[in-house]
Amino acid sequence: MTNSHIEGSADTTTTRQRSGTGDAPHRIVIVGGGAGGLELATALGNKLVKSGRISVVLVDRSSTHIWKPLLHEVAAGSMDANTHQLEYAAQARWHRFVFQQGELKGLDRTRKTISITSLADEDGIELLPEREIAYDTLILAIGSVTNFFNVPGAAQHAIAVDTLSQAEHFRRRMIGMCMRAEHAISTHAGQEHPKLNIAIIGAGATGVELSAELRNTAEVLGAYGLHQLDPLHDIRITVVEAGARILSGLPEPVSVKTTALLNKLGIDVLTDAKVSEVRKDAVLFANGDSIPADLTVWAAGIRAPAILGELGLAVNRLGQIVVSQTLQSETDPDIFAFGDCAACPWPEKNSTIPPRAQAAHQQADFLFNAIKKRLAQQPLPAFEYRDLGSLVSLGRFDAVGNLMGPLIGSTLFIEGIMARMLYLSLYRMHLMALHGLIRTIADTLGHWLHRKTSPRVKLH
């Protein structure tokens, strides 16, 4: 669509609340095609659009979707993103919603429209102009961005892995550095091997999982002849954590076991190490110590995108939209927010719901049912988060974590192959929500066959 007003056949200046029971469908606009946003758009398209009660528009700045918990594998090269990306336009075609590519630029709550940026090709030629999209219900699910906490040099010298382009950038940098190190060995025979020092700042799930994947990648790259470094002794990987232990959001036994497994992989773990500055070739700490770093990854925290603070909606100190337990903005009941960009109360913990994929999945399911009640003009229920535990991947054959739930009765520690299988099943559950059972089975089989004829890591 290239028209400046997107909303079907109705006039964009119409602001009356549509119940979806008359001739005009209730206009639902979802901004953000992450795990939760895309699952919600798909469910609404499958179940409600065909009846004519609603229309659904999904907005995202990218043309493709990839499950965010996979990005550490993309960064390490152990997953080829091209085989796991999903085209939004294709998903929209298959599931009866409309996709509009662009980035959220503004909100007019009086006219009930959002504006999104223009779209240009790689040569800077405009493909689509700035557009306005009218809504009756607006749902914001634009995720999060890296929080560098104003640490000097962090934004300039550290690479984040919050987006596909960032993950690919890191992978290319890492391969290039390994190849340069190999060249230095071949042209300076007899000298001590140059070291490649990789520092990962932040020991949450992303930082820990990335470190384990990188150790595996270093070995595979050497096996394919892309470098002559000893993967264990010449490539140093250090995980840096400001707190007293890694994986601070998980139970302590998970943290202790994971630390031991990382050490077994030859990965250094530094705790109580507050970063004071990031330089091109080093990471400096508040206590005066430092470590060399040829390549630095920042995985130490997230915040909401800055645009959310410019919409006139109440936000917290991290820029997240403040919502009630119905996931409605405290400022405007016609605007919902969920996932990483929303601060939703968690009364049982006297805090807000953590930014996890399982939370976004649960909230997408909740909103699907809440929208049906909203169309019927019934009171909305309160969202109740069920913490099912967390799993951390430590490479191809290992994982560690904890399971929680009413069937278990208490927290259950789990590790090894069984934990790895459960970890992989989380992605399959996401695919099930997008494609259904048959296509998910076909997709799984296709990727298994593809890996049989491909290198274990992406080599370019």
CSV table of C-alpha atoms in Angstrom, one decimal:
chain,number,residue,atom,x,y,z
A,1,MET,CA,0.0,0.0,0.0
A,2,THR,CA,1.3,3.4,-0.9
A,3,ASN,CA,-1.7,5.5,0.3
A,4,SER,CA,-1.1,7.9,3.2
A,5,HIS,CA,-4.0,6.6,5.2
A,6,ILE,CA,-4.3,2.9,5.9
A,7,GLU,CA,-7.4,1.5,7.5
A,8,GLY,CA,-9.5,-0.3,5.0
A,9,SER,CA,-12.5,1.5,3.6
A,10,ALA,CA,-13.3,3.8,6.5
A,11,ASP,CA,-12.4,7.4,6.9
A,12,THR,CA,-9.2,7.9,9.0
A,13,THR,CA,-10.7,10.8,10.9
A,14,THR,CA,-13.4,8.7,12.4
A,15,THR,CA,-12.8,8.4,16.1
A,16,ARG,CA,-15.9,6.7,17.4
A,17,GLN,CA,-15.4,3.4,19.2
A,18,ARG,CA,-16.3,0.5,16.9
A,19,SER,CA,-17.7,-2.7,18.5
A,20,GLY,CA,-17.1,-4.9,15.5
A,21,THR,CA,-20.8,-5.8,15.4
A,22,GLY,CA,-21.8,-3.3,12.7
A,23,ASP,CA,-20.8,-2.9,9.1
A,24,ALA,CA,-17.4,-1.3,9.9
A,25,PRO,CA,-14.9,-3.7,11.4
A,26,HIS,CA,-13.0,-2.8,14.6
A,27,ARG,CA,-9.6,-1.6,13.6
A,28,ILE,CA,-6.7,-3.2,15.5
A,29,VAL,CA,-3.2,-1.9,14.9
A,30,ILE,CA,-0.3,-3.9,16.4
A,31,VAL,CA,3.1,-2.1,16.4
A,32,GLY,CA,6.0,-4.5,16.7
A,33,GLY,CA,6.3,-7.9,15.1
A,34,GLY,CA,8.4,-9.7,17.8
A,35,ALA,CA,7.4,-13.0,19.4
A,36,GLY,CA,4.3,-11.6,21.1
A,37,GLY,CA,3.2,-9.1,18.4
A,38,LEU,CA,3.4,-11.6,15.5
A,39,GLU,CA,1.7,-14.4,17.5
A,40,LEU,CA,-1.2,-12.0,18.4
A,41,ALA,CA,-1.6,-10.8,14.8
A,42,THR,CA,-1.6,-14.3,13.6
A,43,ALA,CA,-4.2,-15.5,16.1
A,44,LEU,CA,-6.5,-12.6,15.4
A,45,GLY,CA,-6.2,-13.0,11.7
A,46,ASN,CA,-7.0,-16.7,11.9
A,47,LYS,CA,-9.9,-16.5,14.3
A,48,LEU,CA,-11.6,-13.1,14.0
A,49,VAL,CA,-10.8,-11.3,10.7
A,50,LYS,CA,-12.7,-13.8,8.5
A,51,SER,CA,-15.9,-13.0,10.4
A,52,GLY,CA,-15.6,-9.3,9.4
A,53,ARG,CA,-15.7,-8.2,13.0
A,54,ILE,CA,-12.1,-6.8,13.0
A,55,SER,CA,-9.3,-5.7,10.7
A,56,VAL,CA,-5.7,-6.2,11.8
A,57,VAL,CA,-2.6,-4.2,10.7
A,58,LEU,CA,0.8,-5.2,11.9
A,59,VAL,CA,3.6,-2.6,11.8
A,60,ASP,CA,7.3,-3.4,12.0
A,61,ARG,CA,10.5,-1.6,10.9
A,62,SER,CA,11.9,-4.8,9.5
A,63,SER,CA,10.6,-6.9,6.6
A,64,THR,CA,11.4,-10.2,8.4
A,65,HIS,CA,10.9,-11.8,11.8
A,66,ILE,CA,13.3,-13.9,13.7
A,67,TRP,CA,12.8,-15.2,17.3
A,68,LYS,CA,14.9,-13.0,19.4
A,69,PRO,CA,16.3,-15.7,21.8
A,70,LEU,CA,18.0,-17.1,18.7
A,71,LEU,CA,20.2,-14.0,18.1
A,72,HIS,CA,23.1,-15.3,20.2
A,73,GLU,CA,23.3,-18.3,17.9
A,74,VAL,CA,23.2,-16.0,14.9
A,75,ALA,CA,26.0,-13.9,16.4
A,76,ALA,CA,28.1,-17.0,17.0
A,77,GLY,CA,27.5,-18.3,13.5
A,78,SER,CA,25.9,-21.5,14.8
A,79,MET,CA,22.6,-20.6,13.1
A,80,ASP,CA,22.1,-19.2,9.6
A,81,ALA,CA,19.5,-16.5,10.0
A,82,ASN,CA,18.4,-16.8,6.4
A,83,THR,CA,16.9,-20.2,7.0
A,84,HIS,CA,15.0,-19.1,10.1
A,85,GLN,CA,13.6,-15.8,9.1
A,86,LEU,CA,9.9,-15.3,8.4
A,87,GLU,CA,8.7,-12.8,5.9
A,88,TYR,CA,6.0,-10.6,7.5
A,89,ALA,CA,4.3,-10.0,4.2
A,90,ALA,CA,3.9,-13.8,3.6
A,91,GLN,CA,2.6,-14.4,7.1
A,92,ALA,CA,0.1,-11.6,6.6
A,93,ARG,CA,-1.1,-13.2,3.4
A,94,TRP,CA,-1.4,-16.6,5.0
A,95,HIS,CA,-3.3,-15.3,8.1
A,96,ARG,CA,-5.5,-12.5,6.9
A,97,PHE,CA,-3.9,-9.5,8.4
A,98,VAL,CA,-2.2,-6.5,6.7
A,99,PHE,CA,1.6,-5.8,7.1
A,100,GLN,CA,3.0,-2.3,6.9
A,101,GLN,CA,6.8,-1.8,7.1
A,102,GLY,CA,7.9,1.3,8.9
A,103,GLU,CA,9.0,2.6,12.3
A,104,LEU,CA,6.6,4.2,14.7
A,105,LYS,CA,7.0,8.0,14.5
A,106,GLY,CA,4.1,9.6,16.3
A,107,LEU,CA,0.7,9.1,17.9
A,108,ASP,CA,-2.4,11.3,17.7
A,109,ARG,CA,-4.8,10.1,20.4
A,110,THR,CA,-7.4,12.7,19.5
A,111,ARG,CA,-7.7,11.5,15.9
A,112,LYS,CA,-6.8,7.9,16.9
A,113,THR,CA,-4.0,7.5,14.3
A,114,ILE,CA,-0.3,6.6,14.4
A,115,SER,CA,2.3,7.8,12.0
A,116,ILE,CA,5.1,5.6,10.7
A,117,THR,CA,8.3,6.5,8.9
A,118,SER,CA,8.9,6.3,5.1
A,119,LEU,CA,10.6,3.2,3.7
A,120,ALA,CA,13.7,3.5,1.4
A,121,ASP,CA,15.8,0.9,-0.4
A,122,GLU,CA,19.5,0.4,0.1
A,123,ASP,CA,20.3,3.2,-2.3
A,124,GLY,CA,18.2,5.6,-0.3
A,125,ILE,CA,15.3,5.7,-2.9
A,126,GLU,CA,12.0,6.1,-1.2
A,127,LEU,CA,9.7,3.1,-1.7
A,128,LEU,CA,6.9,4.2,0.6
A,129,PRO,CA,6.1,7.6,2.1
A,130,GLU,CA,5.3,8.4,5.7
A,131,ARG,CA,1.9,7.1,6.4
A,132,GLU,CA,-0.9,7.4,8.9
A,133,ILE,CA,-2.8,4.4,10.2
A,134,ALA,CA,-6.1,4.7,12.0
A,135,TYR,CA,-7.0,2.5,14.9
A,136,ASP,CA,-9.8,1.7,17.3
A,137,THR,CA,-7.5,-0.4,19.5
A,138,LEU,CA,-3.8,0.2,19.4
A,139,ILE,CA,-1.4,-2.4,20.8
A,140,LEU,CA,2.3,-1.6,21.3
A,141,ALA,CA,4.8,-4.4,21.4
A,142,ILE,CA,8.0,-2.8,20.1
A,143,GLY,CA,10.3,-4.7,22.4
A,144,SER,CA,13.5,-3.1,23.9
A,145,VAL,CA,16.9,-1.7,23.0
A,146,THR,CA,20.3,-2.0,24.6
A,147,ASN,CA,20.9,0.1,27.7
A,148,PHE,CA,24.5,1.2,27.9
A,149,PHE,CA,23.9,3.0,31.2
A,150,ASN,CA,26.0,6.0,30.0
A,151,VAL,CA,29.2,4.0,30.4
A,152,PRO,CA,32.0,5.9,28.6
A,153,GLY,CA,32.9,4.3,25.3
A,154,ALA,CA,30.3,1.5,25.6
A,155,ALA,CA,28.1,2.7,22.7
A,156,GLN,CA,31.2,3.4,20.5
A,157,HIS,CA,33.3,0.3,21.1
A,158,ALA,CA,30.9,-2.5,22.3
A,159,ILE,CA,28.6,-4.4,20.0
A,160,ALA,CA,25.0,-5.2,21.1
A,161,VAL,CA,23.1,-8.3,19.9
A,162,ASP,CA,19.6,-6.9,20.1
A,163,THR,CA,18.8,-7.1,16.4
A,164,LEU,CA,19.6,-9.4,13.5
A,165,SER,CA,21.9,-6.8,11.9
A,166,GLN,CA,23.9,-6.4,15.1
A,167,ALA,CA,24.2,-10.2,15.5
A,168,GLU,CA,25.4,-10.5,11.9
A,169,HIS,CA,27.8,-7.6,12.4
A,170,PHE,CA,29.4,-9.3,15.4
A,171,ARG,CA,29.7,-12.6,13.6
A,172,ARG,CA,31.5,-11.0,10.6
A,173,ARG,CA,33.8,-9.0,12.9
A,174,MET,CA,34.7,-12.2,14.8
A,175,ILE,CA,35.5,-14.2,11.7
A,176,GLY,CA,37.6,-11.4,10.3
A,177,MET,CA,39.6,-11.1,13.5
A,178,CYS,CA,40.3,-14.9,13.5
A,179,MET,CA,41.4,-14.7,9.9
A,180,ARG,CA,43.7,-11.8,10.6
A,181,ALA,CA,45.2,-13.6,13.5
A,182,GLU,CA,45.8,-16.6,11.3
A,183,HIS,CA,47.6,-14.4,8.8
A,184,ALA,CA,49.8,-12.9,11.5
A,185,ILE,CA,50.9,-16.4,12.5
A,186,SER,CA,51.8,-17.4,8.9
A,187,THR,CA,53.8,-14.2,8.3
A,188,HIS,CA,55.6,-14.1,11.7
A,189,ALA,CA,56.7,-17.7,12.1
A,190,GLY,CA,58.4,-18.5,15.3
A,191,GLN,CA,56.8,-15.6,17.2
A,192,GLU,CA,54.2,-16.2,20.0
A,193,HIS,CA,50.7,-16.7,18.7
A,194,PRO,CA,48.6,-13.6,18.8
A,195,LYS,CA,45.6,-13.8,21.2
A,196,LEU,CA,42.0,-12.9,20.4
A,197,ASN,CA,40.3,-11.5,23.5
A,198,ILE,CA,36.5,-11.5,23.5
A,199,ALA,CA,34.8,-9.7,26.4
A,200,ILE,CA,31.0,-10.2,27.1
A,201,ILE,CA,29.7,-7.6,29.5
A,202,GLY,CA,26.6,-8.8,31.2
A,203,ALA,CA,26.0,-12.3,32.5
A,204,GLY,CA,22.3,-12.7,32.0
A,205,ALA,CA,21.0,-15.4,29.7
A,206,THR,CA,22.1,-13.7,26.5
A,207,GLY,CA,25.7,-13.1,27.7
A,208,VAL,CA,26.1,-16.6,29.1
A,209,GLU,CA,24.5,-18.4,26.1
A,210,LEU,CA,26.7,-16.3,23.7
A,211,SER,CA,29.9,-17.2,25.5
A,212,ALA,CA,29.2,-20.9,25.2
A,213,GLU,CA,28.3,-20.7,21.6
A,214,LEU,CA,31.4,-18.7,20.8
A,215,ARG,CA,33.6,-21.4,22.4
A,216,ASN,CA,32.0,-23.9,20.0
A,217,THR,CA,32.4,-21.6,17.0
A,218,ALA,CA,36.1,-21.0,17.7
A,219,GLU,CA,36.7,-24.8,17.5
A,220,VAL,CA,34.7,-25.2,14.3
A,221,LEU,CA,36.3,-22.2,12.5
A,222,GLY,CA,39.7,-23.8,13.3
A,223,ALA,CA,38.5,-27.2,12.0
A,224,TYR,CA,37.6,-25.5,8.7
A,225,GLY,CA,41.0,-23.9,8.4
A,226,LEU,CA,39.8,-20.3,8.9
A,227,HIS,CA,42.4,-19.8,11.6
A,228,GLN,CA,45.4,-21.6,13.2
A,229,LEU,CA,44.7,-20.4,16.8
A,230,ASP,CA,44.3,-22.9,19.5
A,231,PRO,CA,40.5,-22.5,20.2
A,232,LEU,CA,41.0,-23.0,24.0
A,233,HIS,CA,44.2,-21.2,24.8
A,234,ASP,CA,44.6,-18.6,22.1
A,235,ILE,CA,41.0,-17.4,22.0
A,236,ARG,CA,40.1,-16.0,25.4
A,237,ILE,CA,36.4,-15.5,26.3
A,238,THR,CA,35.6,-13.5,29.4
A,239,VAL,CA,32.1,-13.0,30.8
A,240,VAL,CA,31.8,-9.9,33.0
A,241,GLU,CA,29.1,-9.4,35.6
A,242,ALA,CA,28.7,-6.4,37.9
A,243,GLY,CA,26.7,-8.4,40.5
A,244,ALA,CA,27.8,-11.1,42.9
A,245,ARG,CA,26.9,-14.0,40.6
A,246,ILE,CA,25.9,-14.7,37.0
A,247,LEU,CA,22.2,-15.3,36.0
A,248,SER,CA,21.1,-13.2,39.0
A,249,GLY,CA,17.5,-13.5,38.0
A,250,LEU,CA,17.5,-17.3,38.4
A,251,PRO,CA,17.9,-19.5,41.5
A,252,GLU,CA,21.4,-19.7,42.9
A,253,PRO,CA,21.9,-23.4,42.2
A,254,VAL,CA,21.4,-22.6,38.4
A,255,SER,CA,24.0,-19.8,38.7
A,256,VAL,CA,26.5,-22.0,40.5
A,257,LYS,CA,26.1,-24.9,38.1
A,258,THR,CA,26.4,-22.7,35.0
A,259,THR,CA,29.5,-21.0,36.3
A,260,ALA,CA,31.1,-24.4,36.7
A,261,LEU,CA,30.1,-25.4,33.2
A,262,LEU,CA,31.5,-22.2,31.7
A,263,ASN,CA,34.8,-22.7,33.5
A,264,LYS,CA,34.9,-26.3,32.1
A,265,LEU,CA,34.6,-24.7,28.6
A,266,GLY,CA,37.6,-22.5,29.3
A,267,ILE,CA,35.5,-19.4,29.7
A,268,ASP,CA,36.6,-16.9,32.4
A,269,VAL,CA,33.8,-15.5,34.6
A,270,LEU,CA,34.4,-12.2,36.4
A,271,THR,CA,31.8,-11.2,39.1
A,272,ASP,CA,31.6,-8.0,41.2
A,273,ALA,CA,33.2,-6.3,38.2
A,274,LYS,CA,31.6,-3.0,37.5
A,275,VAL,CA,32.6,-1.6,34.1
A,276,SER,CA,33.8,2.0,34.2
A,277,GLU,CA,34.9,2.4,30.6
A,278,VAL,CA,35.0,0.5,27.3
A,279,ARG,CA,37.9,1.2,25.0
A,280,LYS,CA,38.7,-0.1,21.6
A,281,ASP,CA,41.1,-2.7,23.0
A,282,ALA,CA,40.2,-3.0,26.7
A,283,VAL,CA,37.5,-3.0,29.3
A,284,LEU,CA,38.2,-1.0,32.4
A,285,PHE,CA,36.7,-1.5,35.8
A,286,ALA,CA,35.7,0.7,38.7
A,287,ASN,CA,38.4,-0.8,41.0
A,288,GLY,CA,41.2,0.1,38.6
A,289,ASP,CA,41.6,-3.3,37.0
A,290,SER,CA,41.2,-3.9,33.3
A,291,ILE,CA,41.2,-6.8,30.7
A,292,PRO,CA,42.3,-6.7,27.1
A,293,ALA,CA,39.4,-6.9,24.6
A,294,ASP,CA,39.8,-7.1,20.9
A,295,LEU,CA,36.0,-7.6,20.6
A,296,THR,CA,33.5,-6.5,23.2
A,297,VAL,CA,29.8,-7.4,23.4
A,298,TRP,CA,27.4,-5.5,25.6
A,299,ALA,CA,24.6,-7.6,27.0
A,300,ALA,CA,24.2,-5.8,30.3
A,301,GLY,CA,20.7,-4.4,30.2
A,302,ILE,CA,17.8,-3.2,28.2
A,303,ARG,CA,15.5,-0.2,28.1
A,304,ALA,CA,12.4,0.8,26.1
A,305,PRO,CA,12.8,2.5,22.7
A,306,ALA,CA,13.0,6.3,23.1
A,307,ILE,CA,9.9,6.9,20.9
A,308,LEU,CA,7.6,5.6,23.7
A,309,GLY,CA,8.5,8.6,25.8
A,310,GLU,CA,7.4,10.9,23.0
A,311,LEU,CA,3.8,9.6,22.7
A,312,GLY,CA,2.2,11.4,25.6
A,313,LEU,CA,1.7,8.1,27.5
A,314,ALA,CA,2.9,7.4,31.1
A,315,VAL,CA,6.3,5.7,31.2
A,316,ASN,CA,8.6,4.5,33.9
A,317,ARG,CA,12.3,5.3,34.4
A,318,LEU,CA,13.2,2.7,31.8
A,319,GLY,CA,10.9,4.2,29.3
A,320,GLN,CA,8.4,1.4,29.4
A,321,ILE,CA,4.7,2.2,29.1
A,322,VAL,CA,3.0,1.9,32.4
A,323,VAL,CA,0.0,-0.5,32.1
A,324,SER,CA,-2.6,-2.0,34.4
A,325,GLN,CA,-3.2,-5.7,34.8
A,326,THR,CA,-5.5,-5.5,31.8
A,327,LEU,CA,-2.4,-4.4,29.8
A,328,GLN,CA,-4.1,-1.1,29.1
A,329,SER,CA,-2.1,2.1,29.2
A,330,GLU,CA,-2.8,4.0,32.4
A,331,THR,CA,-3.1,7.1,30.2
A,332,ASP,CA,-5.5,5.8,27.5
A,333,PRO,CA,-7.7,2.6,27.7
A,334,ASP,CA,-7.8,2.3,23.9
A,335,ILE,CA,-4.0,1.7,23.9
A,336,PHE,CA,-2.5,-1.6,25.1
A,337,ALA,CA,1.2,-2.5,25.6
A,338,PHE,CA,2.9,-5.8,26.4
A,339,GLY,CA,6.3,-7.5,26.2
A,340,ASP,CA,9.5,-5.8,26.9
A,341,CYS,CA,8.1,-2.3,26.2
A,342,ALA,CA,5.5,-2.5,29.0
A,343,ALA,CA,5.7,-2.2,32.7
A,344,CYS,CA,3.0,-4.6,33.9
A,345,PRO,CA,2.4,-5.2,37.6
A,346,TRP,CA,3.4,-8.5,39.1
A,347,PRO,CA,1.6,-8.3,42.5
A,348,GLU,CA,2.9,-11.7,43.8
A,349,LYS,CA,6.5,-10.4,43.6
A,350,ASN,CA,5.7,-6.7,44.3
A,351,SER,CA,7.5,-5.8,41.0
A,352,THR,CA,6.8,-5.8,37.3
A,353,ILE,CA,6.8,-8.8,34.9
A,354,PRO,CA,10.3,-9.6,33.7
A,355,PRO,CA,11.2,-9.1,30.0
A,356,ARG,CA,11.1,-12.8,28.9
A,357,ALA,CA,9.8,-14.5,25.9
A,358,GLN,CA,7.4,-16.6,28.0
A,359,ALA,CA,5.9,-13.4,29.3
A,360,ALA,CA,5.3,-12.0,25.8
A,361,HIS,CA,3.8,-15.4,24.8
A,362,GLN,CA,1.4,-15.5,27.7
A,363,GLN,CA,0.4,-11.8,27.2
A,364,ALA,CA,-0.3,-12.4,23.5
A,365,ASP,CA,-2.7,-15.3,24.5
A,366,PHE,CA,-4.3,-13.1,27.1
A,367,LEU,CA,-4.8,-10.2,24.7
A,368,PHE,CA,-6.5,-12.4,22.1
A,369,ASN,CA,-9.1,-13.3,24.7
A,370,ALA,CA,-9.3,-9.8,26.1
A,371,ILE,CA,-10.0,-8.4,22.6
A,372,LYS,CA,-12.9,-10.8,22.2
A,373,LYS,CA,-14.3,-9.4,25.4
A,374,ARG,CA,-13.6,-5.9,24.3
A,375,LEU,CA,-15.6,-6.4,21.1
A,376,ALA,CA,-18.5,-7.8,23.1
A,377,GLN,CA,-18.2,-4.7,25.4
A,378,GLN,CA,-17.5,-7.0,28.4
A,379,PRO,CA,-15.2,-6.1,31.3
A,380,LEU,CA,-11.6,-7.1,30.7
A,381,PRO,CA,-9.9,-9.7,32.9
A,382,ALA,CA,-6.6,-9.2,34.8
A,383,PHE,CA,-3.5,-10.7,33.4
A,384,GLU,CA,-1.8,-13.2,35.7
A,385,TYR,CA,1.8,-14.2,34.9
A,386,ARG,CA,2.8,-17.8,35.4
A,387,ASP,CA,6.6,-18.1,35.8
A,388,LEU,CA,7.4,-21.5,34.3
A,389,GLY,CA,11.1,-21.3,35.0
A,390,SER,CA,14.0,-20.5,32.8
A,391,LEU,CA,16.4,-22.5,30.6
A,392,VAL,CA,19.9,-21.4,29.5
A,393,SER,CA,21.6,-23.0,26.5
A,394,LEU,CA,25.3,-23.9,26.8
A,395,GLY,CA,25.9,-25.2,23.4
A,396,ARG,CA,24.7,-28.0,21.1
A,397,PHE,CA,24.3,-30.7,23.8
A,398,ASP,CA,24.0,-28.9,27.1
A,399,ALA,CA,21.6,-26.6,28.9
A,400,VAL,CA,20.8,-25.8,32.5
A,401,GLY,CA,17.8,-24.2,34.2
A,402,ASN,CA,14.8,-24.5,36.5
A,403,LEU,CA,11.3,-25.5,35.9
A,404,MET,CA,8.3,-24.2,37.9
A,405,GLY,CA,4.6,-24.8,37.9
A,406,PRO,CA,1.6,-26.5,39.7
A,407,LEU,CA,2.5,-29.9,38.4
A,408,ILE,CA,6.0,-29.7,39.8
A,409,GLY,CA,5.0,-28.3,43.1
A,410,SER,CA,8.3,-26.4,43.6
A,411,THR,CA,11.3,-25.3,41.7
A,412,LEU,CA,13.0,-28.2,39.9
A,413,PHE,CA,16.7,-28.0,38.8
A,414,ILE,CA,17.4,-29.5,35.4
A,415,GLU,CA,20.5,-29.9,33.2
A,416,GLY,CA,22.0,-31.8,30.4
A,417,ILE,CA,20.4,-33.3,27.3
A,418,MET,CA,16.8,-33.1,28.8
A,419,ALA,CA,17.2,-29.4,29.6
A,420,ARG,CA,18.6,-28.9,26.0
A,421,MET,CA,15.6,-30.6,24.5
A,422,LEU,CA,13.2,-28.5,26.6
A,423,TYR,CA,15.1,-25.4,25.5
A,424,LEU,CA,14.7,-26.3,21.8
A,425,SER,CA,11.0,-27.0,22.4
A,426,LEU,CA,10.4,-23.3,23.3
A,427,TYR,CA,11.2,-22.3,19.8
A,428,ARG,CA,9.0,-25.0,18.4
A,429,MET,CA,6.1,-23.7,20.6
A,430,HIS,CA,6.7,-20.3,19.0
A,431,LEU,CA,6.5,-21.8,15.5
A,432,MET,CA,3.4,-23.7,16.5
A,433,ALA,CA,1.7,-20.4,17.4
A,434,LEU,CA,2.7,-19.0,13.9
A,435,HIS,CA,2.2,-22.0,11.7
A,436,GLY,CA,0.3,-24.8,13.4
A,437,LEU,CA,1.4,-28.3,14.0
A,438,ILE,CA,1.8,-29.7,10.5
A,439,ARG,CA,3.9,-26.8,9.1
A,440,THR,CA,6.0,-26.8,12.3
A,441,ILE,CA,6.8,-30.5,11.9
A,442,ALA,CA,7.7,-29.9,8.2
A,443,ASP,CA,9.8,-26.9,9.2
A,444,THR,CA,11.7,-28.9,11.8
A,445,LEU,CA,12.4,-31.7,9.4
A,446,GLY,CA,13.5,-29.3,6.7
A,447,HIS,CA,16.0,-27.6,9.0
A,448,TRP,CA,17.3,-30.9,10.2
A,449,LEU,CA,18.0,-32.0,6.6
A,450,HIS,CA,19.6,-28.6,5.8
A,451,ARG,CA,22.0,-29.0,8.7
A,452,LYS,CA,23.1,-32.4,7.4
A,453,THR,CA,24.5,-30.7,4.2
A,454,SER,CA,25.8,-27.5,5.7
A,455,PRO,CA,28.8,-26.5,7.9
A,456,ARG,CA,28.1,-26.5,11.6
A,457,VAL,CA,28.7,-22.7,11.6
A,458,LYS,CA,28.2,-20.0,9.0
A,459,LEU,CA,31.7,-19.4,7.5
A,460,HIS,CA,31.1,-16.1,5.7
